[in-house]
JSON list of C-alpha atoms and ligand atoms in Angstrom, two decimals:
[
{"chain": "R", "resi": 1, "resn": "MET", "atom": "CA", "xyz": [-0.13, -0.19, 0.47]},
{"chain": "R", "resi": 2, "resn": "ALA", "atom": "CA", "xyz": [2.80, 2.63, 1.12]},
{"chain": "R", "resi": 3, "resn": "MET", "atom": "CA", "xyz": [4.84, 1.47, -1.85]},
{"chain": "R", "resi": 4, "resn": "HIS", "atom": "CA", "xyz": [1.76, 2.25, -4.48]},
{"chain": "R", "resi": 5, "resn": "LEU", "atom": "CA", "xyz": [0.85, 5.60, -2.76]},
{"chain": "R", "resi": 6, "resn": "PHE", "atom": "CA", "xyz": [4.86, 6.27, -2.67]},
{"chain": "R", "resi": 7, "resn": "THR", "atom": "CA", "xyz": [4.99, 4.88, -7.16]},
{"chain": "R", "resi": 8, "resn": "LEU", "atom": "CA", "xyz": [1.78, 7.21, -7.20]},
{"chain": "R", "resi": 9, "resn": "LEU", "atom": "CA", "xyz": [3.26, 10.09, -6.37]},
{"chain": "R", "resi": 10, "resn": "GLY", "atom": "CA", "xyz": [6.07, 9.87, -8.15]},
{"chain": "R", "resi": 11, "resn": "ALA", "atom": "CA", "xyz": [3.97, 9.60, -11.38]},
{"chain": "R", "resi": 12, "resn": "LEU", "atom": "CA", "xyz": [2.63, 12.40, -10.25]},
{"chain": "R", "resi": 13, "resn": "SER", "atom": "CA", "xyz": [5.51, 14.78, -10.04]},
{"chain": "R", "resi": 14, "resn": "ALA", "atom": "CA", "xyz": [6.97, 13.84, -12.72]},
{"chain": "R", "resi": 15, "resn": "LEU", "atom": "CA", "xyz": [3.78, 14.62, -15.05]},
{"chain": "R", "resi": 16, "resn": "THR", "atom": "CA", "xyz": [3.51, 18.32, -13.35]},
{"chain": "R", "resi": 17, "resn": "ALA", "atom": "CA", "xyz": [7.72, 18.68, -13.95]},
{"chain": "R", "resi": 18, "resn": "THR", "atom": "CA", "xyz": [7.57, 18.06, -17.73]},
{"chain": "R", "resi": 19, "resn": "GLY", "atom": "CA", "xyz": [4.34, 20.27, -17.51]},
{"chain": "R", "resi": 20, "resn": "TYR", "atom": "CA", "xyz": [1.83, 19.48, -20.85]},
{"chain": "R", "resi": 21, "resn": "ALA", "atom": "CA", "xyz": [2.12, 22.04, -23.57]},
{"chain": "R", "resi": 22, "resn": "LEU", "atom": "CA", "xyz": [-1.02, 22.43, -25.71]},
{"chain": "R", "resi": 23, "resn": "THR", "atom": "CA", "xyz": [-0.90, 22.91, -29.16]},
{"chain": "R", "resi": 24, "resn": "CYS", "atom": "CA", "xyz": [-2.71, 25.21, -31.10]},
{"chain": "R", "resi": 25, "resn": "THR", "atom": "CA", "xyz": [-3.51, 25.90, -34.94]},
{"chain": "R", "resi": 26, "resn": "LYS", "atom": "CA", "xyz": [-1.77, 29.22, -36.35]},
{"chain": "R", "resi": 27, "resn": "CYS", "atom": "CA", "xyz": [-3.49, 30.83, -39.21]},
{"chain": "R", "resi": 28, "resn": "MET", "atom": "CA", "xyz": [-4.95, 33.61, -40.77]},
{"chain": "R", "resi": 29, "resn": "ALA", "atom": "CA", "xyz": [-7.53, 34.98, -42.64]},
{"chain": "R", "resi": 30, "resn": "LEU", "atom": "CA", "xyz": [-8.00, 37.62, -44.54]},
{"chain": "R", "resi": 31, "resn": "GLY", "atom": "CA", "xyz": [-11.47, 38.03, -45.94]},
{"chain": "R", "resi": 32, "resn": "GLY", "atom": "CA", "xyz": [-12.72, 34.98, -43.94]},
{"chain": "R", "resi": 33, "resn": "ASP", "atom": "CA", "xyz": [-14.06, 33.82, -41.00]},
{"chain": "R", "resi": 34, "resn": "SER", "atom": "CA", "xyz": [-12.41, 30.14, -40.57]},
{"chain": "R", "resi": 35, "resn": "CYS", "atom": "CA", "xyz": [-9.40, 29.13, -41.03]},
{"chain": "R", "resi": 36, "resn": "THR", "atom": "CA", "xyz": [-7.69, 25.60, -40.17]},
{"chain": "R", "resi": 37, "resn": "GLU", "atom": "CA", "xyz": [-4.36, 24.98, -42.55]},
{"chain": "R", "resi": 38, "resn": "GLY", "atom": "CA", "xyz": [-1.58, 26.76, -40.69]},
{"chain": "R", "resi": 39, "resn": "LEU", "atom": "CA", "xyz": [1.73, 26.20, -38.41]},
{"chain": "R", "resi": 40, "resn": "ASN", "atom": "CA", "xyz": [1.45, 24.37, -35.10]},
{"chain": "R", "resi": 41, "resn": "ASP", "atom": "CA", "xyz": [1.42, 26.94, -32.07]},
{"chain": "R", "resi": 42, "resn": "THR", "atom": "CA", "xyz": [2.99, 25.74, -28.97]},
{"chain": "R", "resi": 43, "resn": "CYS", "atom": "CA", "xyz": [1.86, 27.55, -25.81]},
{"chain": "R", "resi": 44, "resn": "SER", "atom": "CA", "xyz": [3.31, 28.36, -22.50]},
{"chain": "R", "resi": 45, "resn": "SER", "atom": "CA", "xyz": [1.77, 27.47, -19.27]},
{"chain": "R", "resi": 46, "resn": "ASN", "atom": "CA", "xyz": [-0.77, 30.47, -19.28]},
{"chain": "R", "resi": 47, "resn": "GLN", "atom": "CA", "xyz": [-1.68, 30.41, -22.50]},
{"chain": "R", "resi": 48, "resn": "VAL", "atom": "CA", "xyz": [-5.05, 28.47, -24.41]},
{"chain": "R", "resi": 49, "resn": "CYS", "atom": "CA", "xyz": [-5.56, 28.21, -28.39]},
{"chain": "R", "resi": 50, "resn": "MET", "atom": "CA", "xyz": [-7.55, 31.65, -29.77]},
{"chain": "R", "resi": 51, "resn": "SER", "atom": "CA", "xyz": [-9.07, 32.97, -32.08]},
{"chain": "R", "resi": 52, "resn": "VAL", "atom": "CA", "xyz": [-9.22, 36.79, -32.63]},
{"chain": "R", "resi": 53, "resn": "TYR", "atom": "CA", "xyz": [-12.33, 37.66, -35.17]},
{"chain": "R", "resi": 54, "resn": "THR", "atom": "CA", "xyz": [-12.76, 41.39, -35.65]},
{"chain": "R", "resi": 55, "resn": "VAL", "atom": "CA", "xyz": [-15.21, 42.70, -38.86]},
{"chain": "R", "resi": 56, "resn": "THR", "atom": "CA", "xyz": [-14.63, 45.80, -39.66]},
{"chain": "R", "resi": 57, "resn": "ILE", "atom": "CA", "xyz": [-17.50, 48.01, -40.93]},
{"chain": "R", "resi": 58, "resn": "SER", "atom": "CA", "xyz": [-16.36, 50.66, -43.31]},
{"chain": "R", "resi": 59, "resn": "GLY", "atom": "CA", "xyz": [-18.35, 52.83, -45.82]},
{"chain": "R", "resi": 60, "resn": "GLY", "atom": "CA", "xyz": [-21.61, 50.26, -44.73]},
{"chain": "R", "resi": 61, "resn": "LYS", "atom": "CA", "xyz": [-19.24, 46.82, -46.37]},
{"chain": "R", "resi": 62, "resn": "PRO", "atom": "CA", "xyz": [-17.69, 44.72, -43.49]},
{"chain": "R", "resi": 63, "resn": "GLY", "atom": "CA", "xyz": [-14.32, 43.22, -43.64]},
{"chain": "R", "resi": 64, "resn": "ASP", "atom": "CA", "xyz": [-13.67, 39.56, -41.71]},
{"chain": "R", "resi": 65, "resn": "PHE", "atom": "CA", "xyz": [-10.25, 39.02, -39.97]},
{"chain": "R", "resi": 66, "resn": "LEU", "atom": "CA", "xyz": [-9.44, 36.06, -37.67]},
{"chain": "R", "resi": 67, "resn": "SER", "atom": "CA", "xyz": [-5.82, 34.91, -36.47]},
{"chain": "R", "resi": 68, "resn": "ARG", "atom": "CA", "xyz": [-5.58, 31.81, -34.56]},
{"chain": "R", "resi": 69, "resn": "SER", "atom": "CA", "xyz": [-3.15, 31.21, -32.51]},
{"chain": "R", "resi": 70, "resn": "CYS", "atom": "CA", "xyz": [-2.27, 30.40, -28.68]},
{"chain": "R", "resi": 71, "resn": "GLY", "atom": "CA", "xyz": [-2.86, 33.57, -26.53]},
{"chain": "R", "resi": 72, "resn": "LEU", "atom": "CA", "xyz": [-3.19, 34.57, -22.68]},
{"chain": "R", "resi": 73, "resn": "GLN", "atom": "CA", "xyz": [-6.15, 33.38, -21.48]},
{"chain": "R", "resi": 74, "resn": "SER", "atom": "CA", "xyz": [-6.64, 36.44, -19.26]},
{"chain": "R", "resi": 75, "resn": "GLN", "atom": "CA", "xyz": [-8.00, 37.63, -23.27]},
{"chain": "R", "resi": 76, "resn": "CYS", "atom": "CA", "xyz": [-10.30, 35.05, -23.58]},
{"chain": "R", "resi": 77, "resn": "ASN", "atom": "CA", "xyz": [-14.15, 35.88, -24.11]},
{"chain": "R", "resi": 78, "resn": "ARG", "atom": "CA", "xyz": [-14.00, 39.28, -24.79]},
{"chain": "R", "resi": 79, "resn": "VAL", "atom": "CA", "xyz": [-16.29, 41.27, -27.38]},
{"chain": "R", "resi": 80, "resn": "GLY", "atom": "CA", "xyz": [-16.12, 44.84, -27.77]},
{"chain": "R", "resi": 81, "resn": "SER", "atom": "CA", "xyz": [-16.22, 47.32, -30.69]},
{"chain": "R", "resi": 82, "resn": "PHE", "atom": "CA", "xyz": [-13.91, 50.59, -31.30]},
{"chain": "R", "resi": 83, "resn": "SER", "atom": "CA", "xyz": [-14.55, 53.25, -33.96]},
{"chain": "R", "resi": 84, "resn": "ILE", "atom": "CA", "xyz": [-13.31, 56.18, -36.12]},
{"chain": "R", "resi": 85, "resn": "PRO", "atom": "CA", "xyz": [-15.61, 58.68, -38.06]},
{"chain": "R", "resi": 86, "resn": "GLY", "atom": "CA", "xyz": [-17.20, 56.12, -40.86]},
{"chain": "R", "resi": 87, "resn": "LYS", "atom": "CA", "xyz": [-15.69, 52.84, -39.35]},
{"chain": "R", "resi": 88, "resn": "VAL", "atom": "CA", "xyz": [-16.72, 50.11, -36.92]},
{"chain": "R", "resi": 89, "resn": "ILE", "atom": "CA", "xyz": [-14.17, 47.50, -35.99]},
{"chain": "R", "resi": 90, "resn": "LYS", "atom": "CA", "xyz": [-16.04, 44.75, -33.98]},
{"chain": "R", "resi": 91, "resn": "MET", "atom": "CA", "xyz": [-13.90, 42.34, -32.05]},
{"chain": "R", "resi": 92, "resn": "GLY", "atom": "CA", "xyz": [-14.39, 39.06, -30.53]},
{"chain": "R", "resi": 93, "resn": "ILE", "atom": "CA", "xyz": [-11.92, 36.49, -28.57]},
{"chain": "R", "resi": 94, "resn": "THR", "atom": "CA", "xyz": [-13.01, 33.24, -27.73]},
{"chain": "R", "resi": 95, "resn": "CYS", "atom": "CA", "xyz": [-10.81, 30.07, -26.51]},
{"chain": "R", "resi": 96, "resn": "CYS", "atom": "CA", "xyz": [-10.81, 26.51, -26.02]},
{"chain": "R", "resi": 97, "resn": "SER", "atom": "CA", "xyz": [-8.25, 24.53, -24.28]},
{"chain": "R", "resi": 98, "resn": "THR", "atom": "CA", "xyz": [-7.86, 21.31, -25.63]},
{"chain": "R", "resi": 99, "resn": "ASP", "atom": "CA", "xyz": [-5.10, 20.12, -28.50]},
{"chain": "R", "resi": 100, "resn": "PHE", "atom": "CA", "xyz": [-5.40, 22.29, -31.82]},
{"chain": "R", "resi": 101, "resn": "CYS", "atom": "CA", "xyz": [-9.40, 23.03, -30.91]},
{"chain": "R", "resi": 102, "resn": "GLU", "atom": "CA", "xyz": [-10.52, 25.60, -33.02]},
{"chain": "R", "resi": 103, "resn": "PRO", "atom": "CA", "xyz": [-13.00, 27.87, -30.99]},
{"chain": "R", "resi": 104, "resn": "LYS", "atom": "CA", "xyz": [-16.30, 29.25, -31.79]},
{"chain": "R", "resi": 105, "resn": "LEU", "atom": "CA", "xyz": [-16.59, 32.49, -33.25]},
{"chain": "R", "resi": 106, "resn": "ALA", "atom": "CA", "xyz": [-18.10, 35.21, -30.92]},
{"chain": "R", "resi": 107, "resn": "ASN", "atom": "CA", "xyz": [-21.16, 36.85, -31.49]},
{"chain": "R", "resi": 108, "resn": "LEU", "atom": "CA", "xyz": [-19.69, 40.57, -31.83]},
{"chain": "R", "resi": 109, "resn": "PRO", "atom": "CA", "xyz": [-21.92, 43.25, -30.39]},
{"chain": "R", "resi": 110, "resn": "SER", "atom": "CA", "xyz": [-24.90, 44.88, -32.62]},
{"chain": "R", "resi": 111, "resn": "ASP", "atom": "CA", "xyz": [-24.24, 48.41, -33.52]},
{"chain": "R", "resi": 112, "resn": "ASN", "atom": "CA", "xyz": [-25.68, 51.33, -31.05]},
{"chain": "R", "resi": 113, "resn": "THR", "atom": "CA", "xyz": [-26.03, 54.61, -32.27]},
{"chain": "R", "resi": 114, "resn": "GLN", "atom": "CA", "xyz": [-27.25, 56.57, -29.19]},
{"chain": "R", "resi": 115, "resn": "LYS", "atom": "CA", "xyz": [-24.36, 59.31, -28.00]},
{"chain": "R", "resi": 116, "resn": "ASN", "atom": "CA", "xyz": [-22.88, 58.89, -24.89]},
{"chain": "R", "resi": 117, "resn": "GLY", "atom": "CA", "xyz": [-21.87, 62.37, -23.84]},
{"chain": "R", "resi": 118, "resn": "LEU", "atom": "CA", "xyz": [-18.16, 61.09, -24.36]},
{"chain": "R", "resi": 119, "resn": "LYS", "atom": "CA", "xyz": [-15.74, 62.75, -27.51]},
{"chain": "R", "resi": 120, "resn": "CYS", "atom": "CA", "xyz": [-12.75, 61.30, -27.96]},
{"chain": "R", "resi": 121, "resn": "ALA", "atom": "CA", "xyz": [-9.86, 62.43, -30.34]},
{"chain": "R", "resi": 122, "resn": "SER", "atom": "CA", "xyz": [-10.28, 60.59, -33.54]},
{"chain": "R", "resi": 123, "resn": "CYS", "atom": "CA", "xyz": [-7.77, 60.03, -36.46]},
{"chain": "R", "resi": 124, "resn": "GLU", "atom": "CA", "xyz": [-5.91, 57.37, -38.00]},
{"chain": "R", "resi": 125, "resn": "THR", "atom": "CA", "xyz": [-2.85, 58.26, -39.03]},
{"chain": "R", "resi": 126, "resn": "ASP", "atom": "CA", "xyz": [1.37, 57.11, -39.38]},
{"chain": "R", "resi": 127, "resn": "SER", "atom": "CA", "xyz": [3.00, 58.82, -37.02]},
{"chain": "R", "resi": 128, "resn": "ASP", "atom": "CA", "xyz": [2.41, 59.48, -34.40]},
{"chain": "R", "resi": 129, "resn": "PRO", "atom": "CA", "xyz": [0.99, 62.48, -32.76]},
{"chain": "R", "resi": 130, "resn": "CYS", "atom": "CA", "xyz": [-2.08, 63.07, -34.18]},
{"chain": "R", "resi": 131, "resn": "LYS", "atom": "CA", "xyz": [-1.95, 66.20, -36.46]},
{"chain": "R", "resi": 132, "resn": "SER", "atom": "CA", "xyz": [-5.25, 66.85, -36.36]},
{"chain": "R", "resi": 133, "resn": "ASP", "atom": "CA", "xyz": [-7.72, 68.06, -33.66]},
{"chain": "R", "resi": 134, "resn": "GLU", "atom": "CA", "xyz": [-10.84, 66.41, -34.99]},
{"chain": "R", "resi": 135, "resn": "LYS", "atom": "CA", "xyz": [-12.91, 64.87, -31.95]},
{"chain": "R", "resi": 136, "resn": "MET", "atom": "CA", "xyz": [-15.38, 62.24, -32.48]},
{"chain": "R", "resi": 137, "resn": "GLU", "atom": "CA", "xyz": [-19.10, 61.44, -30.38]},
{"chain": "R", "resi": 138, "resn": "CYS", "atom": "CA", "xyz": [-18.58, 58.04, -28.71]},
{"chain": "R", "resi": 139, "resn": "MET", "atom": "CA", "xyz": [-22.07, 55.78, -28.90]},
{"chain": "R", "resi": 140, "resn": "GLY", "atom": "CA", "xyz": [-23.08, 53.26, -26.49]},
{"chain": "R", "resi": 141, "resn": "THR", "atom": "CA", "xyz": [-21.08, 51.40, -24.67]},
{"chain": "R", "resi": 142, "resn": "GLU", "atom": "CA", "xyz": [-17.83, 52.73, -26.48]},
{"chain": "R", "resi": 143, "resn": "ASN", "atom": "CA", "xyz": [-17.50, 55.30, -22.98]},
{"chain": "R", "resi": 144, "resn": "LYS", "atom": "CA", "xyz": [-13.22, 54.90, -23.32]},
{"chain": "R", "resi": 145, "resn": "CYS", "atom": "CA", "xyz": [-11.42, 56.58, -25.73]},
{"chain": "R", "resi": 146, "resn": "LEU", "atom": "CA", "xyz": [-8.81, 54.52, -27.21]},
{"chain": "R", "resi": 147, "resn": "THR", "atom": "CA", "xyz": [-5.44, 54.86, -29.07]},
{"chain": "R", "resi": 148, "resn": "ARG", "atom": "CA", "xyz": [-4.39, 51.38, -30.83]},
{"chain": "R", "resi": 149, "resn": "ILE", "atom": "CA", "xyz": [-1.04, 51.12, -32.14]},
{"chain": "R", "resi": 150, "resn": "SER", "atom": "CA", "xyz": [-0.15, 48.55, -35.34]},
{"chain": "R", "resi": 151, "resn": "LYS", "atom": "CA", "xyz": [3.02, 47.31, -35.43]},
{"chain": "R", "resi": 152, "resn": "THR", "atom": "CA", "xyz": [3.56, 45.38, -38.28]},
{"chain": "R", "resi": 153, "resn": "THR", "atom": "CA", "xyz": [7.14, 43.42, -38.85]},
{"chain": "R", "resi": 154, "resn": "GLY", "atom": "CA", "xyz": [9.08, 41.96, -41.69]},
{"chain": "R", "resi": 155, "resn": "GLY", "atom": "CA", "xyz": [8.87, 42.60, -45.22]},
{"chain": "R", "resi": 156, "resn": "PHE", "atom": "CA", "xyz": [6.59, 45.21, -45.26]},
{"chain": "R", "resi": 157, "resn": "PRO", "atom": "CA", "xyz": [6.88, 46.67, -42.06]},
{"chain": "R", "resi": 158, "resn": "ALA", "atom": "CA", "xyz": [4.13, 49.21, -40.86]},
{"chain": "R", "resi": 159, "resn": "THR", "atom": "CA", "xyz": [3.27, 51.52, -37.93]},
{"chain": "R", "resi": 160, "resn": "SER", "atom": "CA", "xyz": [0.05, 52.73, -37.77]},
{"chain": "R", "resi": 161, "resn": "TYR", "atom": "CA", "xyz": [-2.16, 55.40, -35.00]},
{"chain": "R", "resi": 162, "resn": "THR", "atom": "CA", "xyz": [-5.57, 55.12, -34.46]},
{"chain": "R", "resi": 163, "resn": "TYR", "atom": "CA", "xyz": [-7.40, 56.98, -32.07]},
{"chain": "R", "resi": 164, "resn": "GLY", "atom": "CA", "xyz": [-11.63, 56.76, -31.47]},
{"chain": "R", "resi": 165, "resn": "CYS", "atom": "CA", "xyz": [-13.70, 55.30, -29.17]},
{"chain": "R", "resi": 166, "resn": "THR", "atom": "CA", "xyz": [-14.02, 51.93, -27.89]},
{"chain": "R", "resi": 167, "resn": "THR", "atom": "CA", "xyz": [-15.43, 49.61, -25.10]},
{"chain": "R", "resi": 168, "resn": "LYS", "atom": "CA", "xyz": [-13.50, 49.03, -21.91]},
{"chain": "R", "resi": 169, "resn": "SER", "atom": "CA", "xyz": [-13.06, 45.19, -23.34]},
{"chain": "R", "resi": 170, "resn": "ILE", "atom": "CA", "xyz": [-10.93, 46.34, -25.96]},
{"chain": "R", "resi": 171, "resn": "CYS", "atom": "CA", "xyz": [-9.14, 48.25, -23.52]},
{"chain": "R", "resi": 172, "resn": "ASP", "atom": "CA", "xyz": [-8.53, 45.30, -21.39]},
{"chain": "R", "resi": 173, "resn": "ILE", "atom": "CA", "xyz": [-6.64, 43.40, -24.04]},
{"chain": "R", "resi": 174, "resn": "GLN", "atom": "CA", "xyz": [-3.51, 45.45, -24.04]},
{"chain": "R", "resi": 175, "resn": "ASN", "atom": "CA", "xyz": [-1.77, 43.82, -26.58]},
{"chain": "R", "resi": 176, "resn": "HIS", "atom": "CA", "xyz": [-1.87, 41.13, -28.61]},
{"chain": "R", "resi": 177, "resn": "THR", "atom": "CA", "xyz": [0.66, 39.65, -30.93]},
{"chain": "R", "resi": 178, "resn": "ILE", "atom": "CA", "xyz": [0.57, 37.08, -33.57]},
{"chain": "R", "resi": 179, "resn": "SER", "atom": "CA", "xyz": [4.24, 36.12, -35.04]},
{"chain": "R", "resi": 180, "resn": "PHE", "atom": "CA", "xyz": [5.09, 33.98, -37.94]},
{"chain": "R", "resi": 181, "resn": "PRO", "atom": "CA", "xyz": [8.34, 32.73, -39.39]},
{"chain": "R", "resi": 182, "resn": "THR", "atom": "CA", "xyz": [8.85, 36.08, -41.93]},
{"chain": "R", "resi": 183, "resn": "PHE", "atom": "CA", "xyz": [5.97, 38.46, -40.01]},
{"chain": "R", "resi": 184, "resn": "SER", "atom": "CA", "xyz": [3.97, 39.45, -36.85]},
{"chain": "R", "resi": 185, "resn": "ILE", "atom": "CA", "xyz": [1.42, 41.43, -36.63]},
{"chain": "R", "resi": 186, "resn": "THR", "atom": "CA", "xyz": [0.88, 43.45, -33.19]},
{"chain": "R", "resi": 187, "resn": "GLY", "atom": "CA", "xyz": [-1.91, 45.60, -31.96]},
{"chain": "R", "resi": 188, "resn": "GLN", "atom": "CA", "xyz": [-1.51, 47.49, -28.47]},
{"chain": "R", "resi": 189, "resn": "PHE", "atom": "CA", "xyz": [-5.11, 49.28, -27.38]},
{"chain": "R", "resi": 190, "resn": "ILE", "atom": "CA", "xyz": [-3.73, 52.43, -24.94]},
{"chain": "R", "resi": 191, "resn": "CYS", "atom": "CA", "xyz": [-7.17, 53.73, -22.93]},
{"chain": "R", "resi": 192, "resn": "ASN", "atom": "CA", "xyz": [-8.01, 56.67, -20.97]},
{"chain": "R", "resi": 193, "resn": "SER", "atom": "CA", "xyz": [-11.69, 58.32, -20.25]},
{"chain": "R", "resi": 194, "resn": "GLY", "atom": "CA", "xyz": [-10.99, 61.14, -22.39]},
{"chain": "R", "resi": 195, "resn": "PRO", "atom": "CA", "xyz": [-7.68, 62.94, -24.13]},
{"chain": "R", "resi": 196, "resn": "ALA", "atom": "CA", "xyz": [-9.49, 65.33, -26.34]},
{"chain": "R", "resi": 197, "resn": "ILE", "atom": "CA", "xyz": [-11.69, 66.59, -23.20]},
{"chain": "R", "resi": 198, "resn": "VAL", "atom": "CA", "xyz": [-8.14, 67.06, -20.98]},
{"chain": "R", "resi": 199, "resn": "SER", "atom": "CA", "xyz": [-6.57, 68.60, -23.14]},
{"chain": "R", "resi": 200, "resn": "HIS", "atom": "CA", "xyz": [-9.14, 70.96, -23.56]},
{"chain": "R", "resi": 201, "resn": "GLY", "atom": "CA", "xyz": [-9.16, 71.83, -20.06]},
{"chain": "R", "resi": 202, "resn": "SER", "atom": "CA", "xyz": [-5.49, 72.42, -20.13]},
{"chain": "R", "resi": 203, "resn": "PHE", "atom": "CA", "xyz": [-6.00, 74.09, -22.65]},
{"chain": "R", "resi": 204, "resn": "LEU", "atom": "CA", "xyz": [-8.32, 76.72, -21.16]},
{"chain": "R", "resi": 205, "resn": "ILE", "atom": "CA", "xyz": [-5.96, 76.81, -18.29]},
{"chain": "R", "resi": 206, "resn": "MET", "atom": "CA", "xyz": [-2.97, 77.49, -20.12]},
{"chain": "R", "resi": 207, "resn": "LEU", "atom": "CA", "xyz": [-5.23, 80.38, -22.21]},
{"chain": "R", "resi": 208, "resn": "SER", "atom": "CA", "xyz": [-6.15, 81.96, -18.15]},
{"chain": "R", "resi": 209, "resn": "VAL", "atom": "CA", "xyz": [-2.83, 81.56, -17.08]},
{"chain": "R", "resi": 210, "resn": "PHE", "atom": "CA", "xyz": [-1.51, 83.11, -20.41]},
{"chain": "R", "resi": 211, "resn": "ALA", "atom": "CA", "xyz": [-4.27, 86.12, -19.71]},
{"chain": "R", "resi": 212, "resn": "LEU", "atom": "CA", "xyz": [-3.69, 86.53, -16.16]},
{"chain": "R", "resi": 213, "resn": "LEU", "atom": "CA", "xyz": [0.38, 87.15, -17.25]},
{"chain": "R", "resi": 214, "resn": "ILE", "atom": "CA", "xyz": [-0.65, 89.71, -19.51]},
{"chain": "R", "resi": 215, "resn": "LYS", "atom": "CA", "xyz": [-2.93, 91.15, -17.59]},
{"chain": "R", "resi": 216, "resn": "LEU", "atom": "CA", "xyz": [-0.07, 91.45, -15.11]},
{"chain": "R", "resi": 217, "resn": "ILE", "atom": "CA", "xyz": [2.32, 92.48, -17.25]},
{"chain": "O", "resi": 301, "resn": "LIG", "atom": "C1", "xyz": [1.75, 19.55, -35.98]},
{"chain": "O", "resi": 301, "resn": "LIG", "atom": "O1", "xyz": [1.22, 18.74, -34.95]},
{"chain": "O", "resi": 301, "resn": "LIG", "atom": "C2", "xyz": [0.36, 17.70, -35.72]},
{"chain": "O", "resi": 301, "resn": "LIG", "atom": "C3", "xyz": [0.47, 16.53, -34.63]},
{"chain": "O", "resi": 301, "resn": "LIG", "atom": "O2", "xyz": [1.21, 16.46, -34.18]},
{"chain": "O", "resi": 301, "resn": "LIG", "atom": "C4", "xyz": [1.47, 16.79, -36.95]},
{"chain": "O", "resi": 301, "resn": "LIG", "atom": "O3", "xyz": [0.90, 15.90, -37.50]},
{"chain": "O", "resi": 301, "resn": "LIG", "atom": "C5", "xyz": [1.46, 18.01, -38.34]},
{"chain": "O", "resi": 301, "resn": "LIG", "atom": "O4", "xyz": [2.31, 17.40, -39.20]},
{"chain": "O", "resi": 301, "resn": "LIG", "atom": "C6", "xyz": [2.25, 19.31, -37.17]},
{"chain": "O", "resi": 301, "resn": "LIG", "atom": "N1", "xyz": [2.24, 20.31, -38.98]},
{"chain": "O", "resi": 301, "resn": "LIG", "atom": "C7", "xyz": [3.18, 20.72, -38.68]},
{"chain": "O", "resi": 301, "resn": "LIG", "atom": "C8", "xyz": [3.06, 21.88, -39.81]},
{"chain": "O", "resi": 301, "resn": "LIG", "atom": "O5", "xyz": [4.54, 21.21, -37.98]},
{"chain": "O", "resi": 302, "resn": "LIG", "atom": "C1", "xyz": [2.49, 45.92, -24.66]},
{"chain": "O", "resi": 302, "resn": "LIG", "atom": "O1", "xyz": [3.65, 46.21, -25.70]},
{"chain": "O", "resi": 302, "resn": "LIG", "atom": "C2", "xyz": [4.44, 47.59, -25.53]},
{"chain": "O", "resi": 302, "resn": "LIG", "atom": "C3", "xyz": [5.54, 47.62, -26.45]},
{"chain": "O", "resi": 302, "resn": "LIG", "atom": "O2", "xyz": [5.81, 46.31, -27.30]},
{"chain": "O", "resi": 302, "resn": "LIG", "atom": "C4", "xyz": [5.23, 46.74, -24.13]},
{"chain": "O", "resi": 302, "resn": "LIG", "atom": "O3", "xyz": [5.76, 48.17, -24.21]},
{"chain": "O", "resi": 302, "resn": "LIG", "atom": "C5", "xyz": [3.92, 46.55, -22.97]},
{"chain": "O", "resi": 302, "resn": "LIG", "atom": "O4", "xyz": [4.65, 46.34, -21.50]},
{"chain": "O", "resi": 302, "resn": "LIG", "atom": "C6", "xyz": [3.49, 45.48, -23.20]},
{"chain": "O", "resi": 302, "resn": "LIG", "atom": "N1", "xyz": [1.84, 45.30, -22.65]},
{"chain": "O", "resi": 302, "resn": "LIG", "atom": "C7", "xyz": [1.77, 44.31, -21.89]},
{"chain": "O", "resi": 302, "resn": "LIG", "atom": "C8", "xyz": [0.36, 44.27, -20.88]},
{"chain": "O", "resi": 302, "resn": "LIG", "atom": "O5", "xyz": [1.78, 43.08, -22.28]}
]
């Protein structure tokens, strides 16, 4: 009996020491909502198999993009959106945790055209900071101002900055990277509750300090 227990404990500790690495399919589908052929991605211990599904609605036309890879478990089960004038990008992150499992795609949020009172800086640019001082009115649950930095490395390296309104669920992603042997794509999501309003405020303070100085001189 004692011997059996010892053997069992030995086997258990051997299992945990070796660890178990989940393997996921790594692929991308531009303009589609499924990809099954790809590379094998070996996850680290805090990762599971993840699908990041985005639908960009621009000028009424939707465009799909799907990427699958290992991803941080803490980023799973998330749907949200971000907007700039004339464009809404809906995003859903879903996960599963068996070898080569295919996460079921998220149901993306429906449109919401109710203004929520927040105004955010809005622009799309390939050089930061955003030069335009255009602002947009946020809708529905998009109650955070977003700066998204997209970076592509490899053959066609590029960085772009998108400013607009977003849902908190997108802010909480913080970073997502998918790497292939010859290139990688990173999205960084930085949020606050309204840089436009803050900078407007400090601009007003600056103006009044300036006015005061003029009066004093
Ligand atoms: C991925 O792993 C599976 C199962 O281990 C294997 O059959 C397949 O050949 C691998 N594919 C690649 C591209 O390495
Ligand atoms: C996100 O990426 C940026 C730039 O690569 C890095 O500085 C930051 O630490 C990352 N944040 C997280 C949470 O991984």
